[in-house]
Amino acid sequence: FVGAKDERTVEELAKQEPAIRKAKTVLEFLNQSDEARKLHEMRVKALRDEASMIEGAREEGRAEGREEGRAEGKNAGKVEVAKNMLAAGMSIDQVAKLTGFSVEEIEKLI
C-alpha cells in the first residue's frame, strides 16, 4: 500500500483489510514530527492509565460487594439458627449468649 498511486486506493484497502489499516496507522504515526509523536504517546499513556484506574476501582467494588454479601449471608444464617433455638424452647438469654445477638435483637425475631 506504500506505493499506492492515490490516497483513495489506500483508504479502500484499509477499509477492507485490518492489517493494512493497522499498518497505515503505524506509518502515519511514524511520519509525525517528534513533538506530535510525543504528544500522541502521552495521550495513549494517559488513556491506559485511566483505563487501569477504572478497572482497579471496579475490582475494588467487586471485592467490597463480595464481602458485604458474605457478611449478610453469615448474619442471615445466625438469624435462622436463633429462630430454630427459640422454636426448640431455648430462652431468649441463652439464644442471645450463643448467637452473639443482643436480647433486643432476639426479641425482634419473635
GROMACS .gro file of N, CA, C and O in nm:
model
  440
    1PHE      N    1   0.081  -0.119   0.000
    1PHE     CA    2   0.000   0.000   0.000
    1PHE      C    3   0.086   0.126   0.000
    1PHE      O    4   0.036   0.233  -0.031
    2VAL      N    5   0.214   0.112   0.036
    2VAL     CA    6   0.302   0.228   0.041
    2VAL      C    7   0.320   0.287  -0.098
    2VAL      O    8   0.327   0.407  -0.115
    3GLY      N    9   0.319   0.202  -0.200
    3GLY     CA   10   0.339   0.250  -0.336
    3GLY      C   11   0.209   0.285  -0.407
    3GLY      O   12   0.209   0.303  -0.529
    4ALA      N   13   0.100   0.294  -0.335
    4ALA     CA   14  -0.030   0.324  -0.397
    4ALA      C   15  -0.026   0.461  -0.464
    4ALA      O   16   0.038   0.554  -0.417
    5LYS      N   17  -0.098   0.472  -0.579
    5LYS     CA   18  -0.092   0.594  -0.658
    5LYS      C   19  -0.172   0.708  -0.596
    5LYS      O   20  -0.139   0.824  -0.613
    6ASP      N   21  -0.278   0.677  -0.527
    6ASP     CA   22  -0.355   0.785  -0.465
    6ASP      C   23  -0.406   0.743  -0.328
    6ASP      O   24  -0.410   0.625  -0.294
    7GLU      N   25  -0.445   0.841  -0.251
    7GLU     CA   26  -0.490   0.820  -0.113
    7GLU      C   27  -0.619   0.738  -0.106
    7GLU      O   28  -0.639   0.659  -0.015
    8ARG      N   29  -0.706   0.753  -0.209
    8ARG     CA   30  -0.832   0.677  -0.209
    8ARG      C   31  -0.805   0.527  -0.214
    8ARG      O   32  -0.874   0.450  -0.149
    9THR      N   33  -0.708   0.487  -0.292
    9THR     CA   34  -0.675   0.345  -0.301
    9THR      C   35  -0.631   0.292  -0.165
    9THR      O   36  -0.673   0.184  -0.122
   10VAL      N   37  -0.548   0.370  -0.096
   10VAL     CA   38  -0.502   0.330   0.037
   10VAL      C   39  -0.620   0.321   0.133
   10VAL      O   40  -0.631   0.226   0.210
   11GLU      N   41  -0.710   0.419   0.126
   11GLU     CA   42  -0.827   0.419   0.214
   11GLU      C   43  -0.916   0.297   0.188
   11GLU      O   44  -0.965   0.235   0.282
   12GLU      N   45  -0.936   0.263   0.062
   12GLU     CA   46  -1.017   0.146   0.029
   12GLU      C   47  -0.952   0.019   0.080
   12GLU      O   48  -1.019  -0.068   0.136
   13LEU      N   49  -0.822   0.007   0.062
   13LEU     CA   50  -0.750  -0.111   0.113
   13LEU      C   51  -0.760  -0.119   0.266
   13LEU      O   52  -0.780  -0.226   0.322
   14ALA      N   53  -0.747  -0.004   0.332
   14ALA     CA   54  -0.752   0.000   0.478
   14ALA      C   55  -0.891  -0.040   0.528
   14ALA      O   56  -0.903  -0.105   0.633
   15LYS      N   57  -0.996  -0.004   0.455
   15LYS     CA   58  -1.131  -0.041   0.496
   15LYS      C   59  -1.153  -0.191   0.484
   15LYS      O   60  -1.225  -0.251   0.564
   16GLN      N   61  -1.092  -0.251   0.384
   16GLN     CA   62  -1.115  -0.393   0.356
   16GLN      C   63  -1.025  -0.486   0.437
   16GLN      O   64  -1.064  -0.599   0.465
   17GLU      N   65  -0.907  -0.440   0.472
   17GLU     CA   66  -0.810  -0.528   0.535
   17GLU      C   67  -0.759  -0.469   0.668
   17GLU      O   68  -0.690  -0.367   0.667
   18PRO      N   69  -0.790  -0.533   0.781
   18PRO     CA   70  -0.747  -0.480   0.911
   18PRO      C   71  -0.595  -0.464   0.924
   18PRO      O   72  -0.548  -0.369   0.984
   19ALA      N   73  -0.519  -0.555   0.864
   19ALA     CA   74  -0.373  -0.547   0.873
   19ALA      C   75  -0.322  -0.421   0.801
   19ALA      O   76  -0.230  -0.355   0.849
   20ILE      N   77  -0.383  -0.387   0.690
   20ILE     CA   78  -0.342  -0.267   0.617
   20ILE      C   79  -0.383  -0.142   0.695
   20ILE      O   80  -0.309  -0.045   0.702
   21ARG      N   81  -0.499  -0.146   0.755
   21ARG     CA   82  -0.544  -0.033   0.837
   21ARG      C   83  -0.445  -0.009   0.951
   21ARG      O   84  -0.407   0.103   0.979
   22LYS      N   85  -0.402  -0.117   1.017
   22LYS     CA   86  -0.305  -0.104   1.126
   22LYS      C   87  -0.173  -0.051   1.073
   22LYS      O   88  -0.114   0.039   1.134
   23ALA      N   89  -0.127  -0.104   0.960
   23ALA     CA   90  -0.001  -0.058   0.902
   23ALA      C   91  -0.009   0.089   0.864
   23ALA      O   92   0.085   0.166   0.884
   24LYS      N   93  -0.123   0.131   0.812
   24LYS     CA   94  -0.143   0.272   0.775
   24LYS      C   95  -0.135   0.360   0.899
   24LYS      O   96  -0.071   0.466   0.899
   25THR      N   97  -0.198   0.316   1.006
   25THR     CA   98  -0.195   0.391   1.131
   25THR      C   99  -0.052   0.404   1.183
   25THR      O  100  -0.009   0.511   1.225
   26VAL      N  101   0.022   0.294   1.181
   26VAL     CA  102   0.161   0.296   1.227
   26VAL      C  103   0.245   0.388   1.139
   26VAL      O  104   0.325   0.468   1.190
   27LEU      N  105   0.226   0.380   1.008
   27LEU     CA  106   0.302   0.465   0.917
   27LEU      C  107   0.270   0.612   0.941
   27LEU      O  108   0.361   0.696   0.946
   28GLU      N  109   0.145   0.644   0.962
   28GLU     CA  110   0.107   0.783   0.992
   28GLU      C  111   0.171   0.828   1.122
   28GLU      O  112   0.219   0.941   1.133
   29PHE      N  113   0.176   0.739   1.220
   29PHE     CA  114   0.238   0.772   1.347
   29PHE      C  115   0.387   0.799   1.329
   29PHE      O  116   0.441   0.896   1.382
   30LEU      N  117   0.453   0.713   1.252
   30LEU     CA  118   0.597   0.729   1.232
   30LEU      C  119   0.631   0.853   1.151
   30LEU      O  120   0.740   0.909   1.166
   31ASN      N  121   0.539   0.899   1.069
   31ASN     CA  122   0.564   1.016   0.986
   31ASN      C  123   0.537   1.147   1.061
   31ASN      O  124   0.563   1.255   1.007
   32GLN      N  125   0.489   1.139   1.182
   32GLN     CA  126   0.463   1.260   1.259
   32GLN      C  127   0.595   1.323   1.305
   32GLN      O  128   0.698   1.257   1.313
   33SER      N  129   0.588   1.450   1.341
   33SER     CA  130   0.704   1.516   1.398
   33SER      C  131   0.732   1.458   1.536
   33SER      O  132   0.645   1.394   1.597
   34ASP      N  133   0.851   1.482   1.586
   34ASP     CA  134   0.885   1.431   1.719
   34ASP      C  135   0.789   1.483   1.825
   34ASP      O  136   0.747   1.409   1.914
   35GLU      N  137   0.753   1.609   1.815
   35GLU     CA  138   0.662   1.669   1.913
   35GLU      C  139   0.524   1.605   1.905
   35GLU      O  140   0.465   1.570   2.007
   36ALA      N  141   0.473   1.587   1.784
   36ALA     CA  142   0.341   1.526   1.767
   36ALA      C  143   0.342   1.382   1.816
   36ALA      O  144   0.248   1.336   1.880
   37ARG      N  145   0.450   1.310   1.788
   37ARG     CA  146   0.463   1.171   1.832
   37ARG      C  147   0.466   1.165   1.985
   37ARG      O  148   0.401   1.082   2.048
   38LYS      N  149   0.540   1.257   2.047
   38LYS     CA  150   0.549   1.261   2.192
   38LYS      C  151   0.412   1.291   2.254
   38LYS      O  152   0.371   1.228   2.351
   39LEU      N  153   0.340   1.385   2.195
   39LEU     CA  154   0.205   1.417   2.244
   39LEU      C  155   0.113   1.297   2.231
   39LEU      O  156   0.033   1.267   2.321
   40HIS      N  157   0.123   1.228   2.118
   40HIS     CA  158   0.040   1.109   2.096
   40HIS      C  159   0.073   1.001   2.200
   40HIS      O  160  -0.018   0.940   2.259
   41GLU      N  161   0.200   0.978   2.224
   41GLU     CA  162   0.240   0.877   2.322
   41GLU      C  163   0.192   0.914   2.462
   41GLU      O  164   0.148   0.828   2.538
   42MET      N  165   0.197   1.043   2.495
   42MET     CA  166   0.148   1.088   2.625
   42MET      C  167  -0.002   1.065   2.636
   42MET      O  168  -0.052   1.022   2.741
   43ARG      N  169  -0.074   1.090   2.528
   43ARG     CA  170  -0.219   1.070   2.527
   43ARG      C  171  -0.253   0.922   2.544
   43ARG      O  172  -0.341   0.885   2.622
   44VAL      N  173  -0.183   0.837   2.471
   44VAL     CA  174  -0.206   0.693   2.481
   44VAL      C  175  -0.177   0.645   2.623
   44VAL      O  176  -0.254   0.567   2.681
   45LYS      N  177  -0.067   0.693   2.682
   45LYS     CA  178  -0.032   0.655   2.818
   45LYS      C  179  -0.141   0.701   2.915
   45LYS      O  180  -0.181   0.625   3.005
   46ALA      N  181  -0.190   0.823   2.897
   46ALA     CA  182  -0.295   0.875   2.986
   46ALA      C  183  -0.421   0.790   2.975
   46ALA      O  184  -0.486   0.759   3.076
   47LEU      N  185  -0.456   0.750   2.853
   47LEU     CA  186  -0.575   0.666   2.834
   47LEU      C  187  -0.557   0.529   2.900
   47LEU      O  188  -0.650   0.476   2.962
   48ARG      N  189  -0.439   0.473   2.887
   48ARG     CA  190  -0.412   0.343   2.951
   48ARG      C  191  -0.416   0.355   3.102
   48ARG      O  192  -0.468   0.268   3.172
   49ASP      N  193  -0.357   0.464   3.155
   49ASP     CA  194  -0.359   0.485   3.300
   49ASP      C  195  -0.502   0.499   3.350
   49ASP      O  196  -0.538   0.442   3.454
   50GLU      N  197  -0.584   0.574   3.276
   50GLU     CA  198  -0.723   0.592   3.316
   50GLU      C  199  -0.798   0.459   3.314
   50GLU      O  200  -0.872   0.427   3.407
   51ALA      N  201  -0.776   0.381   3.208
   51ALA     CA  202  -0.842   0.250   3.199
   51ALA      C  203  -0.799   0.160   3.314
   51ALA      O  204  -0.880   0.086   3.371
   52SER      N  205  -0.672   0.167   3.350
   52SER     CA  206  -0.621   0.086   3.460
   52SER      C  207  -0.683   0.128   3.592
   52SER      O  208  -0.720   0.043   3.674
   53MET      N  209  -0.696   0.259   3.615
   53MET     CA  210  -0.758   0.308   3.738
   53MET      C  211  -0.904   0.265   3.746
   53MET      O  212  -0.952   0.224   3.852
   54ILE      N  213  -0.974   0.272   3.634
   54ILE     CA  214  -1.116   0.233   3.632
   54ILE      C  215  -1.129   0.084   3.662
   54ILE      O  216  -1.214   0.044   3.741
   55GLU      N  217  -1.044   0.003   3.601
   55GLU     CA  218  -1.050  -0.141   3.626
   55GLU      C  219  -1.017  -0.172   3.772
   55GLU      O  220  -1.079  -0.258   3.834
   56GLY      N  221  -0.919  -0.099   3.829
   56GLY     CA  222  -0.886  -0.118   3.970
   56GLY      C  223  -1.003  -0.083   4.060
   56GLY      O  224  -1.031  -0.154   4.157
   57ALA      N  225  -1.072   0.024   4.027
   57ALA     CA  226  -1.189   0.065   4.106
   57ALA      C  227  -1.300  -0.038   4.094
   57ALA      O  228  -1.369  -0.070   4.192
   58ARG      N  229  -1.318  -0.092   3.973
   58ARG     CA  230  -1.421  -0.196   3.954
   58ARG      C  231  -1.389  -0.318   4.040
   58ARG      O  232  -1.478  -0.374   4.105
   59GLU      N  233  -1.264  -0.360   4.036
   59GLU     CA  234  -1.226  -0.478   4.113
   59GLU      C  235  -1.243  -0.453   4.262
   59GLU      O  236  -1.289  -0.541   4.336
   60GLU      N  237  -1.209  -0.333   4.306
   60GLU     CA  238  -1.228  -0.298   4.447
   60GLU      C  239  -1.377  -0.303   4.483
   60GLU      O  240  -1.414  -0.354   4.588
   61GLY      N  241  -1.461  -0.251   4.395
   61GLY     CA  242  -1.605  -0.256   4.418
   61GLY      C  243  -1.659  -0.397   4.423
   61GLY      O  244  -1.743  -0.431   4.507
   62ARG      N  245  -1.607  -0.481   4.333
   62ARG     CA  246  -1.650  -0.623   4.335
   62ARG      C  247  -1.610  -0.689   4.466
   62ARG      O  248  -1.689  -0.765   4.525
   63ALA      N  249  -1.488  -0.662   4.511
   63ALA     CA  250  -1.440  -0.723   4.636
   63ALA      C  251  -1.526  -0.676   4.753
   63ALA      O  252  -1.563  -0.757   4.839
   64GLU      N  253  -1.558  -0.547   4.756
   64GLU     CA  254  -1.643  -0.496   4.864
   64GLU      C  255  -1.781  -0.561   4.858
   64GLU      O  256  -1.838  -0.596   4.961
   65GLY      N  257  -1.835  -0.576   4.738
   65GLY     CA  258  -1.966  -0.639   4.722
   65GLY      C  259  -1.966  -0.783   4.769
   65GLY      O  260  -2.060  -0.828   4.836
   66ARG      N  261  -1.859  -0.856   4.734
   66ARG     CA  262  -1.850  -0.996   4.780
   66ARG      C  263  -1.843  -1.001   4.932
   66ARG      O  264  -1.908  -1.085   4.995
   67GLU      N  265  -1.765  -0.911   4.991
   67GLU     CA  266  -1.751  -0.910   5.138
   67GLU      C  267  -1.884  -0.877   5.204
   67GLU      O  268  -1.923  -0.941   5.303
   68GLU      N  269  -1.956  -0.779   5.150
   68GLU     CA  270  -2.087  -0.745   5.205
   68GLU      C  271  -2.183  -0.863   5.192
   68GLU      O  272  -2.260  -0.892   5.285
   69GLY      N  273  -2.178  -0.931   5.080
   69GLY     CA  274  -2.265  -1.047   5.059
   69GLY      C  275  -2.235  -1.158   5.158
   69GLY      O  276  -2.327  -1.221   5.212
   70ARG      N  277  -2.106  -1.180   5.183
   70ARG     CA  278  -2.069  -1.283   5.281
   70ARG      C  279  -2.121  -1.245   5.420
   70ARG      O  280  -2.173  -1.330   5.494
   71ALA      N  281  -2.104  -1.119   5.457
   71ALA     CA  282  -2.148  -1.073   5.589
   71ALA      C  283  -2.300  -1.087   5.603
   71ALA      O  284  -2.349  -1.133   5.707
   72GLU      N  285  -2.373  -1.048   5.497
   72GLU     CA  286  -2.519  -1.061   5.502
   72GLU      C  287  -2.560  -1.207   5.511
   72GLU      O  288  -2.653  -1.242   5.586
   73GLY      N  289  -2.492  -1.293   5.437
   73GLY     CA  290  -2.524  -1.436   5.442
   73GLY      C  291  -2.495  -1.496   5.578
   73GLY      O  292  -2.574  -1.577   5.631
   74LYS      N  293  -2.383  -1.454   5.637
   74LYS     CA  294  -2.349  -1.504   5.770
   74LYS      C  295  -2.453  -1.459   5.872
   74LYS      O  296  -2.497  -1.537   5.956
   75ASN      N  297  -2.494  -1.334   5.863
   75ASN     CA  298  -2.595  -1.282   5.956
   75ASN      C  299  -2.728  -1.354   5.937
   75ASN      O  300  -2.795  -1.389   6.035
   76ALA      N  301  -2.766  -1.378   5.811
   76ALA     CA  302  -2.892  -1.448   5.784
   76ALA      C  303  -2.888  -1.589   5.842
   76ALA      O  304  -2.988  -1.638   5.897
   77GLY      N  305  -2.771  -1.651   5.834
   77GLY     CA  306  -2.756  -1.785   5.893
   77GLY      C  307  -2.771  -1.783   6.044
   77GLY      O  308  -2.836  -1.871   6.104
   78LYS      N  309  -2.712  -1.681   6.107
   78LYS     CA  310  -2.724  -1.668   6.253
   78LYS      C  311  -2.869  -1.642   6.293
   78LYS      O  312  -2.916  -1.695   6.395
   79VAL      N  313  -2.941  -1.563   6.214
   79VAL     CA  314  -3.083  -1.535   6.243
   79VAL      C  315  -3.162  -1.666   6.237
   79VAL      O  316  -3.246  -1.694   6.324
   80GLU      N  317  -3.135  -1.746   6.136
   80GLU     CA  318  -3.205  -1.873   6.119
   80GLU      C  319  -3.177  -1.966   6.238
   80GLU      O  320  -3.267  -2.031   6.290
   81VAL      N  321  -3.051  -1.971   6.280
   81VAL     CA  322  -3.014  -2.055   6.395
   81VAL      C  323  -3.085  -2.004   6.521
   81VAL      O  324  -3.139  -2.083   6.600
   82ALA      N  325  -3.087  -1.872   6.538
   82ALA     CA  326  -3.155  -1.814   6.655
   82ALA      C  327  -3.303  -1.850   6.656
   82ALA      O  328  -3.359  -1.886   6.761
   83LYS      N  329  -3.367  -1.842   6.540
   83LYS     CA  330  -3.509  -1.878   6.531
   83LYS      C  331  -3.530  -2.026   6.565
   83LYS      O  332  -3.626  -2.062   6.634
   84ASN      N  333  -3.442  -2.110   6.518
   84ASN     CA  334  -3.452  -2.253   6.548
   84ASN      C  335  -3.432  -2.280   6.697
   84ASN      O  336  -3.500  -2.365   6.756
   85MET      N  337  -3.340  -2.207   6.760
   85MET     CA  338  -3.317  -2.223   6.903
   85MET      C  339  -3.442  -2.183   6.982
   85MET      O  340  -3.481  -2.252   7.078
   86LEU      N  341  -3.500  -2.070   6.942
   86LEU     CA  342  -3.623  -2.025   7.009
   86LEU      C  343  -3.735  -2.126   6.989
   86LEU      O  344  -3.810  -2.157   7.083
   87ALA      N  345  -3.746  -2.180   6.868
   87ALA     CA  346  -3.850  -2.279   6.839
   87ALA      C  347  -3.828  -2.407   6.919
   87ALA      O  348  -3.923  -2.478   6.953
   88ALA      N  349  -3.702  -2.437   6.951
   88ALA     CA  350  -3.671  -2.556   7.029
   88ALA      C  351  -3.691  -2.534   7.178
   88ALA      O  352  -3.670  -2.625   7.259
   89GLY      N  353  -3.729  -2.411   7.216
   89GLY     CA  354  -3.761  -2.385   7.356
   89GLY      C  355  -3.651  -2.320   7.437
   89GLY      O  356  -3.662  -2.309   7.559
   90MET      N  357  -3.545  -2.279   7.375
   90MET     CA  358  -3.437  -2.213   7.449
   90MET      C  359  -3.482  -2.073   7.489
   90MET      O  360  -3.563  -2.009   7.421
   91SER      N  361  -3.429  -2.026   7.600
   91SER     CA  362  -3.466  -1.892   7.648
   91SER      C  363  -3.399  -1.785   7.563
   91SER      O  364  -3.298  -1.809   7.496
   92ILE      N  365  -3.457  -1.666   7.568
   92ILE     CA  366  -3.402  -1.553   7.493
   92ILE      C  367  -3.260  -1.523   7.538
   92ILE      O  368  -3.171  -1.499   7.454
   93ASP      N  369  -3.234  -1.531   7.666
   93ASP     CA  370  -3.100  -1.505   7.718
   93ASP      C  371  -2.999  -1.606   7.665
   93ASP      O  372  -2.887  -1.570   7.628
   94GLN      N  373  -3.038  -1.734   7.663
   94GLN     CA  374  -2.949  -1.838   7.612
   94GLN      C  375  -2.919  -1.816   7.463
   94GLN      O  376  -2.804  -1.827   7.420
   95VAL      N  377  -3.023  -1.786   7.385
   95VAL     CA  378  -3.006  -1.765   7.242
   95VAL      C  379  -2.916  -1.644   7.217
   95VAL      O  380  -2.826  -1.648   7.133
   96ALA      N  381  -2.937  -1.538   7.293
   96ALA     CA  382  -2.855  -1.418   7.278
   96ALA      C  383  -2.709  -1.450   7.309
   96ALA      O  384  -2.618  -1.409   7.235
   97LYS      N  385  -2.686  -1.524   7.415
   97LYS     CA  386  -2.549  -1.559   7.455
   97LYS      C  387  -2.480  -1.645   7.349
   97LYS      O  388  -2.365  -1.622   7.313
   98LEU      N  389  -2.552  -1.742   7.295
   98LEU     CA  390  -2.492  -1.835   7.199
   98LEU      C  391  -2.474  -1.776   7.059
   98LEU      O  392  -2.381  -1.813   6.987
   99THR      N  393  -2.560  -1.683   7.021
   99THR     CA  394  -2.552  -1.627   6.886
   99THR      C  395  -2.473  -1.498   6.879
   99THR      O  396  -2.429  -1.458   6.771
  100GLY      N  397  -2.459  -1.431   6.993
  100GLY     CA  398  -2.391  -1.302   6.992
  100GLY      C  399  -2.484  -1.186   6.965
  100GLY      O  400  -2.442  -1.070   6.960
  101PHE      N  401  -2.612  -1.214   6.944
  101PHE     CA  402  -2.711  -1.108   6.927
  101PHE      C  403  -2.748  -1.052   7.064
  101PHE      O  404  -2.737  -1.120   7.166
  102SER      N  405  -2.798  -0.929   7.064
  102SER     CA  406  -2.847  -0.871   7.189
  102SER      C  407  -2.985  -0.929   7.218
  102SER      O  408  -3.051  -0.985   7.131
  103VAL      N  409  -3.027  -0.914   7.342
  103VAL     CA  410  -3.160  -0.961   7.382
  103VAL      C  411  -3.266  -0.890   7.297
  103VAL      O  412  -3.363  -0.952   7.252
  104GLU      N  413  -3.246  -0.760   7.274
  104GLU     CA  414  -3.341  -0.682   7.193
  104GLU      C  415  -3.351  -0.738   7.050
  104GLU      O  416  -3.461  -0.747   6.993
  105GLU      N  417  -3.237  -0.775   6.994
  105GLU     CA  418  -3.239  -0.832   6.858
  105GLU      C  419  -3.313  -0.965   6.855
  105GLU      O  420  -3.388  -0.994   6.760
  106ILE      N  421  -3.294  -1.045   6.958
  106ILE     CA  422  -3.362  -1.175   6.967
  106ILE      C  423  -3.513  -1.153   6.982
  106ILE      O  424  -3.594  -1.221   6.918
  107GLU      N  425  -3.550  -1.056   7.064
  107GLU     CA  426  -3.693  -1.028   7.085
  107GLU      C  427  -3.761  -0.984   6.954
  107GLU      O  428  -3.878  -1.013   6.935
  108LYS      N  429  -3.687  -0.918   6.867
  108LYS     CA  430  -3.744  -0.877   6.738
  108LYS      C  431  -3.773  -0.998   6.647
  108LYS      O  432  -3.854  -0.989   6.556
  109LEU      N  433  -3.706  -1.108   6.672
  109LEU     CA  434  -3.725  -1.228   6.591
  109LEU      C  435  -3.852  -1.303   6.628
  109LEU      O  436  -3.899  -1.388   6.552
  110ILE      N  437  -3.904  -1.274   6.746
  110ILE     CA  438  -4.023  -1.347   6.794
  110ILE      C  439  -4.147  -1.295   6.727
  110ILE      O  440  -4.171  -1.185   6.705
   0.00000   0.00000   0.00000
